Structure formats: C-alpha cells, structure tokens
PDB file of C-alpha atoms in Angstrom:
ATOM      1  CA  MET O  28     319.223 230.497 166.904  1.00 86.00           C
ATOM      2  CA  GLN O  29     317.170 230.412 170.096  1.00 92.00           C
ATOM      3  CA  GLU O  30     318.422 231.847 173.380  1.00 94.00           C
ATOM      4  CA  GLN O  31     317.335 230.947 176.912  1.00 95.00           C
ATOM      5  CA  PRO O  32     319.167 231.297 180.250  1.00 97.00           C
ATOM      6  CA  VAL O  33     319.085 227.516 180.801  1.00 98.00           C
ATOM      7  CA  ILE O  34     319.309 224.636 178.326  1.00 98.00           C
ATOM      8  CA  ILE O  35     318.277 221.198 179.613  1.00 98.00           C
ATOM      9  CA  ILE O  36     319.300 218.092 177.678  1.00 98.00           C
ATOM     10  CA  GLY O  37     316.947 215.207 178.386  1.00 98.00           C
ATOM     11  CA  ALA O  38     313.285 214.993 179.403  1.00 98.00           C
ATOM     12  CA  GLY O  39     313.563 212.069 181.778  1.00 97.00           C
ATOM     13  CA  PRO O  40     312.730 212.435 185.489  1.00 97.00           C
ATOM     14  CA  SER O  41     315.863 214.508 186.216  1.00 97.00           C
ATOM     15  CA  GLY O  42     315.255 216.887 183.332  1.00 98.00           C
ATOM     16  CA  LEU O  43     311.596 217.260 184.271  1.00 98.00           C
ATOM     17  CA  ALA O  44     312.482 217.953 187.911  1.00 98.00           C
ATOM     18  CA  THR O  45     314.951 220.632 186.815  1.00 98.00           C
ATOM     19  CA  ALA O  46     312.341 222.225 184.563  1.00 98.00           C
ATOM     20  CA  ALA O  47     309.730 222.255 187.340  1.00 98.00           C
ATOM     21  CA  SER O  48     312.147 223.897 189.776  1.00 98.00           C
ATOM     22  CA  LEU O  49     313.045 226.568 187.223  1.00 98.00           C
ATOM     23  CA  ASN O  50     309.353 227.183 186.540  1.00 97.00           C
ATOM     24  CA  LEU O  51     308.709 227.872 190.216  1.00 97.00           C
ATOM     25  CA  HIS O  52     311.413 230.556 190.159  1.00 97.00           C
ATOM     26  CA  SER O  53     310.236 231.990 186.820  1.00 97.00           C
ATOM     27  CA  ILE O  54     313.570 231.184 185.173  1.00 98.00           C
ATOM     28  CA  PRO O  55     313.197 230.640 181.411  1.00 97.00           C
ATOM     29  CA  TYR O  56     314.622 227.451 179.946  1.00 98.00           C
ATOM     30  CA  ILE O  57     314.386 225.101 177.015  1.00 98.00           C
ATOM     31  CA  ILE O  58     314.375 221.310 177.308  1.00 98.00           C
ATOM     32  CA  LEU O  59     315.653 219.153 174.436  1.00 98.00           C
ATOM     33  CA  GLU O  60     314.666 215.488 174.118  1.00 98.00           C
ATOM     34  CA  ARG O  61     315.952 212.973 171.564  1.00 97.00           C
ATOM     35  CA  GLU O  62     312.877 210.731 171.730  1.00 97.00           C
ATOM     36  CA  ASP O  63     309.302 211.597 170.753  1.00 98.00           C
ATOM     37  CA  CYS O  64     308.063 211.675 174.354  1.00 98.00           C
ATOM     38  CA  PHE O  65     309.255 212.525 177.845  1.00 98.00           C
ATOM     39  CA  ALA O  66     310.425 209.750 180.187  1.00 97.00           C
ATOM     40  CA  SER O  67     310.994 207.489 177.178  1.00 95.00           C
ATOM     41  CA  LEU O  68     312.967 204.944 179.211  1.00 94.00           C
ATOM     42  CA  TRP O  69     309.869 204.361 181.335  1.00 95.00           C
ATOM     43  CA  LYS O  70     307.279 204.715 178.603  1.00 96.00           C
ATOM     44  CA  LYS O  71     308.949 202.766 175.790  1.00 95.00           C
ATOM     45  CA  TYR O  72     311.849 200.670 177.062  1.00 94.00           C
ATOM     46  CA  ALA O  73     310.867 199.265 180.466  1.00 94.00           C
ATOM     47  CA  TYR O  74     309.425 195.797 181.086  1.00 96.00           C
ATOM     48  CA  ASP O  75     305.875 195.462 182.375  1.00 96.00           C
ATOM     49  CA  ARG O  76     306.571 194.108 185.870  1.00 95.00           C
ATOM     50  CA  LEU O  77     309.028 196.882 186.744  1.00 95.00           C
ATOM     51  CA  HIS O  78     308.557 198.560 190.121  1.00 94.00           C
ATOM     52  CA  LEU O  79     310.618 201.244 191.789  1.00 94.00           C
ATOM     53  CA  HIS O  80     313.178 199.518 193.994  1.00 91.00           C
ATOM     54  CA  LEU O  81     313.027 202.140 196.739  1.00 95.00           C
ATOM     55  CA  GLN O  82     310.072 203.211 198.828  1.00 96.00           C
ATOM     56  CA  LYS O  83     308.005 205.955 197.248  1.00 95.00           C
ATOM     57  CA  GLN O  84     309.091 208.741 199.615  1.00 94.00           C
ATOM     58  CA  PHE O  85     312.617 208.452 198.207  1.00 95.00           C
ATOM     59  CA  CYS O  86     311.541 208.535 194.550  1.00 96.00           C
ATOM     60  CA  GLN O  87     309.056 211.365 194.137  1.00 96.00           C
ATOM     61  CA  LEU O  88     310.154 214.410 192.176  1.00 98.00           C
ATOM     62  CA  PRO O  89     310.415 217.821 193.863  1.00 97.00           C
ATOM     63  CA  HIS O  90     307.375 220.007 194.493  1.00 97.00           C
ATOM     64  CA  LEU O  91     304.747 217.318 193.807  1.00 98.00           C
ATOM     65  CA  PRO O  92     304.333 214.273 196.084  1.00 97.00           C
ATOM     66  CA  PHE O  93     302.986 210.926 194.955  1.00 97.00           C
ATOM     67  CA  PRO O  94     299.249 210.392 195.489  1.00 96.00           C
ATOM     68  CA  HIS O  95     298.468 209.013 198.957  1.00 95.00           C
ATOM     69  CA  SER O  96     296.744 206.046 197.327  1.00 96.00           C
ATOM     70  CA  TYR O  97     300.001 204.792 195.798  1.00 97.00           C
ATOM     71  CA  PRO O  98     301.555 201.715 197.449  1.00 97.00           C
ATOM     72  CA  ARG O  99     304.952 201.709 199.132  1.00 96.00           C
ATOM     73  CA  PHE O 100     306.673 200.355 196.011  1.00 97.00           C
ATOM     74  CA  ILE O 101     305.309 201.983 192.870  1.00 97.00           C
ATOM     75  CA  SER O 102     304.717 200.151 189.604  1.00 97.00           C
ATOM     76  CA  LYS O 103     305.898 201.298 186.203  1.00 97.00           C
ATOM     77  CA  GLN O 104     302.346 202.218 185.192  1.00 97.00           C
ATOM     78  CA  GLN O 105     301.822 204.290 188.337  1.00 98.00           C
ATOM     79  CA  PHE O 106     305.120 206.106 187.912  1.00 98.00           C
ATOM     80  CA  VAL O 107     304.354 206.945 184.275  1.00 98.00           C
ATOM     81  CA  SER O 108     300.937 208.272 185.313  1.00 98.00           C
ATOM     82  CA  TYR O 109     302.627 210.397 187.988  1.00 98.00           C
ATOM     83  CA  LEU O 110     305.069 211.806 185.424  1.00 98.00           C
ATOM     84  CA  ASP O 111     302.172 212.629 183.087  1.00 98.00           C
ATOM     85  CA  ASP O 112     300.551 214.612 185.906  1.00 98.00           C
ATOM     86  CA  TYR O 113     303.893 216.228 186.766  1.00 98.00           C
ATOM     87  CA  VAL O 114     304.443 217.528 183.229  1.00 98.00           C
ATOM     88  CA  SER O 115     300.870 218.801 183.040  1.00 98.00           C
ATOM     89  CA  HIS O 116     301.000 220.425 186.489  1.00 98.00           C
ATOM     90  CA  PHE O 117     304.195 222.374 185.777  1.00 98.00           C
ATOM     91  CA  LYS O 118     303.343 223.018 182.106  1.00 98.00           C
ATOM     92  CA  ILE O 119     306.598 221.506 180.846  1.00 98.00           C
ATOM     93  CA  THR O 120     306.856 221.501 177.048  1.00 98.00           C
ATOM     94  CA  PRO O 121     310.016 219.769 175.778  1.00 98.00           C
ATOM     95  CA  LEU O 122     311.197 220.000 172.196  1.00 98.00           C
ATOM     96  CA  TYR O 123     311.090 216.403 170.976  1.00 98.00           C
ATOM     97  CA  CYS O 124     313.151 214.557 168.372  1.00 98.00           C
ATOM     98  CA  ARG O 125     316.173 216.769 169.041  1.00 98.00           C
ATOM     99  CA  CYS O 126     319.468 214.863 169.043  1.00 97.00           C
ATOM    100  CA  VAL O 127     322.357 216.859 170.521  1.00 97.00           C
ATOM    101  CA  GLU O 128     325.436 216.761 168.299  1.00 97.00           C
ATOM    102  CA  LEU O 129     327.611 219.423 169.921  1.00 97.00           C
ATOM    103  CA  ALA O 130     327.781 221.483 173.110  1.00 98.00           C
ATOM    104  CA  VAL O 131     330.511 224.125 173.415  1.00 98.00           C
ATOM    105  CA  PHE O 132     331.220 226.669 176.149  1.00 98.00           C
ATOM    106  CA  ASP O 133     332.605 230.045 175.064  1.00 97.00           C
ATOM    107  CA  GLU O 134     335.057 231.363 177.662  1.00 97.00           C
ATOM    108  CA  ILE O 135     334.674 234.918 176.363  1.00 97.00           C
ATOM    109  CA  THR O 136     330.882 235.242 176.300  1.00 96.00           C
ATOM    110  CA  LYS O 137     330.418 232.733 179.158  1.00 96.00           C
ATOM    111  CA  GLU O 138     327.655 231.025 177.204  1.00 98.00           C
ATOM    112  CA  TRP O 139     326.892 227.547 175.955  1.00 98.00           C
ATOM    113  CA  THR O 140     326.114 226.852 172.319  1.00 98.00           C
ATOM    114  CA  VAL O 141     324.244 223.610 171.682  1.00 98.00           C
ATOM    115  CA  LYS O 142     323.702 222.235 168.181  1.00 98.00           C
ATOM    116  CA  VAL O 143     321.015 219.608 167.693  1.00 98.00           C
ATOM    117  CA  ARG O 144     319.701 217.564 164.795  1.00 98.00           C
ATOM    118  CA  ASN O 145     315.955 217.827 164.328  1.00 98.00           C
ATOM    119  CA  LEU O 146     315.138 214.176 163.655  1.00 98.00           C
ATOM    120  CA  GLY O 147     311.885 215.159 161.990  1.00 97.00           C
ATOM    121  CA  SER O 148     313.187 217.648 159.446  1.00 97.00           C
ATOM    122  CA  GLY O 149     316.856 216.646 159.406  1.00 97.00           C
ATOM    123  CA  GLU O 150     317.873 220.260 159.961  1.00 97.00           C
ATOM    124  CA  VAL O 151     320.520 221.410 162.438  1.00 98.00           C
ATOM    125  CA  GLU O 152     319.224 223.835 165.063  1.00 98.00           C
ATOM    126  CA  GLU O 153     321.260 225.995 167.421  1.00 98.00           C
ATOM    127  CA  PHE O 154     320.505 227.051 170.986  1.00 98.00           C
ATOM    128  CA  ARG O 155     322.441 229.356 173.277  1.00 98.00           C
ATOM    129  CA  GLY O 156     322.273 229.785 177.050  1.00 98.00           C
ATOM    130  CA  ARG O 157     324.264 230.701 180.150  1.00 98.00           C
ATOM    131  CA  PHE O 158     323.717 227.360 181.845  1.00 98.00           C
ATOM    132  CA  LEU O 159     323.636 223.795 180.527  1.00 98.00           C
ATOM    133  CA  VAL O 160     322.013 220.927 182.426  1.00 98.00           C
ATOM    134  CA  VAL O 161     322.890 217.471 181.097  1.00 97.00           C
ATOM    135  CA  ALA O 162     320.083 215.130 182.168  1.00 97.00           C
ATOM    136  CA  SER O 163     320.411 212.537 179.424  1.00 93.00           C
ATOM    137  CA  GLY O 164     320.604 209.613 181.852  1.00 84.00           C
ATOM    138  CA  GLU O 165     323.031 206.725 182.202  1.00 77.00           C
ATOM    139  CA  ALA O 166     320.997 204.109 180.340  1.00 72.00           C
ATOM    140  CA  THR O 167     320.000 205.933 177.177  1.00 73.00           C
ATOM    141  CA  ASP O 168     321.909 203.733 174.734  1.00 82.00           C
ATOM    142  CA  PRO O 169     321.443 199.948 175.066  1.00 86.00           C
ATOM    143  CA  TYR O 170     324.691 197.982 175.004  1.00 86.00           C
ATOM    144  CA  THR O 171     325.071 194.385 173.849  1.00 86.00           C
ATOM    145  CA  PRO O 172     328.606 193.011 174.288  1.00 86.00           C
ATOM    146  CA  GLU O 173     330.414 191.055 171.603  1.00 88.00           C
ATOM    147  CA  ILE O 174     329.833 187.365 172.356  1.00 88.00           C
ATOM    148  CA  GLU O 175     331.396 184.634 170.271  1.00 92.00           C
ATOM    149  CA  GLY O 176     328.756 182.806 168.236  1.00 91.00           C
ATOM    150  CA  LEU O 177     326.008 185.331 168.955  1.00 90.00           C
ATOM    151  CA  LYS O 178     325.621 186.385 165.317  1.00 89.00           C
ATOM    152  CA  SER O 179     325.097 182.802 164.176  1.00 93.00           C
ATOM    153  CA  PHE O 180     322.730 181.920 167.044  1.00 92.00           C
ATOM    154  CA  PRO O 181     319.456 180.761 165.427  1.00 94.00           C
ATOM    155  CA  GLY O 182     317.179 181.888 168.258  1.00 93.00           C
ATOM    156  CA  ASP O 183     315.907 185.300 169.281  1.00 93.00           C
ATOM    157  CA  VAL O 184     318.290 187.753 170.964  1.00 93.00           C
ATOM    158  CA  LEU O 185     316.747 190.599 172.959  1.00 93.00           C
ATOM    159  CA  HIS O 186     318.214 193.448 174.949  1.00 94.00           C
ATOM    160  CA  SER O 187     316.402 194.112 178.227  1.00 94.00           C
ATOM    161  CA  THR O 188     314.985 197.335 176.746  1.00 93.00           C
ATOM    162  CA  GLN O 189     313.111 195.196 174.190  1.00 94.00           C
ATOM    163  CA  PHE O 190     311.620 192.822 176.756  1.00 96.00           C
ATOM    164  CA  LYS O 191     308.066 193.475 177.926  1.00 96.00           C
ATOM    165  CA  ASN O 192     306.935 190.233 179.565  1.00 97.00           C
ATOM    166  CA  GLY O 193     307.437 186.489 179.394  1.00 96.00           C
ATOM    167  CA  LYS O 194     304.137 185.491 177.782  1.00 96.00           C
ATOM    168  CA  ALA O 195     305.716 184.632 174.424  1.00 95.00           C
ATOM    169  CA  PHE O 196     308.398 182.428 176.017  1.00 96.00           C
ATOM    170  CA  ARG O 197     306.283 179.725 177.664  1.00 97.00           C
ATOM    171  CA  ASP O 198     308.000 176.297 177.440  1.00 97.00           C
ATOM    172  CA  LYS O 199     311.011 177.845 175.682  1.00 97.00           C
ATOM    173  CA  ASN O 200     314.620 177.669 176.836  1.00 97.00           C
ATOM    174  CA  VAL O 201     315.752 181.183 177.738  1.00 97.00           C
ATOM    175  CA  LEU O 202     319.166 182.330 178.946  1.00 96.00           C
ATOM    176  CA  VAL O 203     319.368 185.660 180.776  1.00 96.00           C
ATOM    177  CA  VAL O 204     322.826 187.249 180.763  1.00 93.00           C
ATOM    178  CA  GLY O 205     323.407 189.453 183.798  1.00 90.00           C
ATOM    179  CA  SER O 206     322.167 189.473 187.373  1.00 88.00           C
ATOM    180  CA  GLY O 207     321.503 193.136 188.010  1.00 88.00           C
ATOM    181  CA  ASN O 208     318.030 194.392 188.825  1.00 89.00           C
ATOM    182  CA  SER O 209     316.809 193.971 185.247  1.00 92.00           C
ATOM    183  CA  GLY O 210     318.349 190.531 184.794  1.00 93.00           C
ATOM    184  CA  MET O 211     316.940 189.125 188.023  1.00 93.00           C
ATOM    185  CA  GLU O 212     313.455 190.552 187.495  1.00 95.00           C
ATOM    186  CA  ILE O 213     313.279 189.447 183.871  1.00 96.00           C
ATOM    187  CA  ALA O 214     314.425 185.944 184.854  1.00 96.00           C
ATOM    188  CA  MET O 215     311.663 185.794 187.471  1.00 96.00           C
ATOM    189  CA  ASP O 216     309.077 187.053 185.006  1.00 96.00           C
ATOM    190  CA  LEU O 217     310.118 184.422 182.469  1.00 97.00           C
ATOM    191  CA  ALA O 218     309.900 181.673 185.080  1.00 96.00           C
ATOM    192  CA  ASN O 219     306.485 182.888 186.210  1.00 96.00           C
ATOM    193  CA  HIS O 220     305.283 182.633 182.609  1.00 97.00           C
ATOM    194  CA  GLY O 221     306.478 179.060 182.228  1.00 97.00           C
ATOM    195  CA  ALA O 222     309.788 179.574 180.435  1.00 97.00           C
ATOM    196  CA  LYS O 223     312.696 177.222 181.132  1.00 97.00           C
ATOM    197  CA  THR O 224     314.920 179.956 182.473  1.00 97.00           C
ATOM    198  CA  SER O 225     318.649 179.992 183.193  1.00 96.00           C
ATOM    199  CA  ILE O 226     320.790 182.951 184.186  1.00 95.00           C
ATOM    200  CA  VAL O 227     324.500 183.664 183.678  1.00 92.00           C
ATOM    201  CA  VAL O 228     326.240 185.499 186.516  1.00 90.00           C
ATOM    202  CA  ARG O 229     329.747 186.914 186.086  1.00 85.00           C
ATOM    203  CA  SER O 230     330.624 186.999 189.784  1.00 81.00           C
ATOM    204  CA  PRO O 231     329.495 184.751 192.649  1.00 77.00           C
ATOM    205  CA  VAL O 232     326.156 185.741 194.161  1.00 68.00           C
ATOM    206  CA  LYS O 233     326.651 186.746 197.793  1.00 65.00           C
TER     207      LYS O 233
END
C-alpha cells in the first residue's frame, strides 16, 4: 500500500492542473491514469482539425500561460504541445495503466482507500490518502446508442473518438449522427475532403 495526502484520479488537463497547484505548495500527491499517457483524450482520441472552442485566455491551465505566439483559437497539436511543456515544467509523473476499481472513504480514519488494477501486470494495487480528487473527465468512455439495423449495416461504423480526418471518405456517402461540436466539425471535415455528407439532428437547429 502507498500513502500520500492527495490521490488524483485522471491525468487529463484537470488532473494535471491539480498536480501543478499541489507541487507549488509542496503538497505530496499521487496521480493515477488508466491510459498509457497523460491527456489521452487529446493525444489519442481527438480528430485532427480540432481547435479549442474558446479563446486561449480562457483555456490555459493555472501557473503557466500559453506561448504568446499561439493564435486566439488553439489547435489540437498546439494544445498537446502545451500540455507536454506543462508536465515537464511542473515535473508531473503519473502512474499509467492504473484502472480504478474501488474508492472508499473511512469515516473513522477520515481517509480514502483506492484500489486500482495495474493493466500491465494485472495486479491490484492499493493507495491511501486524506483527499481524493476525481478528474477522470466526462468523455472517457465512448458511447454508441442501440440503433435498429446497425449491427447488420455493411458499411463502416465509427465513433467520433475513432475519427481522425476525412481523407479516406472521398466520394463516399457518410452519415454523421449528432450535431454537437464534434458532429458539426466532423461533418465539415468530411465535406471538405469530398465526402457526400449528411447529418442527423435530433432537435431543430436554431
């Protein structure tokens, strides 16, 4: 068992920002990440054309501003580079391939016990701390709804986390389901690459 005052679950931007702030106050912590890298949503599961949807001054992490050379709306590649510098600057060292299976608070000792599965060795590891920060994000597990006929559909079916760009879809008929930020941007990217793109919207577009 390992003990630290603070246990952070997730090494995305929120988890990294928490770790950096703790570092500045010399508060020991441990950061647990299910994937094999930090910011995995940005590094592994985001499409190429993605940009931050807010101006950069609203998106930088605490204690380290974006480079002055960055444009107003930052690209995926620029944000990943910034996060690389952020982790290096604050000497953040997450434990990777750790999948949290249980987190329990003991009312007597006033401590958290967190059990994780080491995805490399398969062993269960245990961590204990006074404070638990859950920074696992809201989009960690892709969801594909049950759609009648989807399993027998002969074409390719991709979740947005699997989409990189529209190069492979030129002259193909593509249906995008959903009109959120990802759906609209992916539809535009497909159209820009010559795909015959349609989009399904649940509610009227206002």
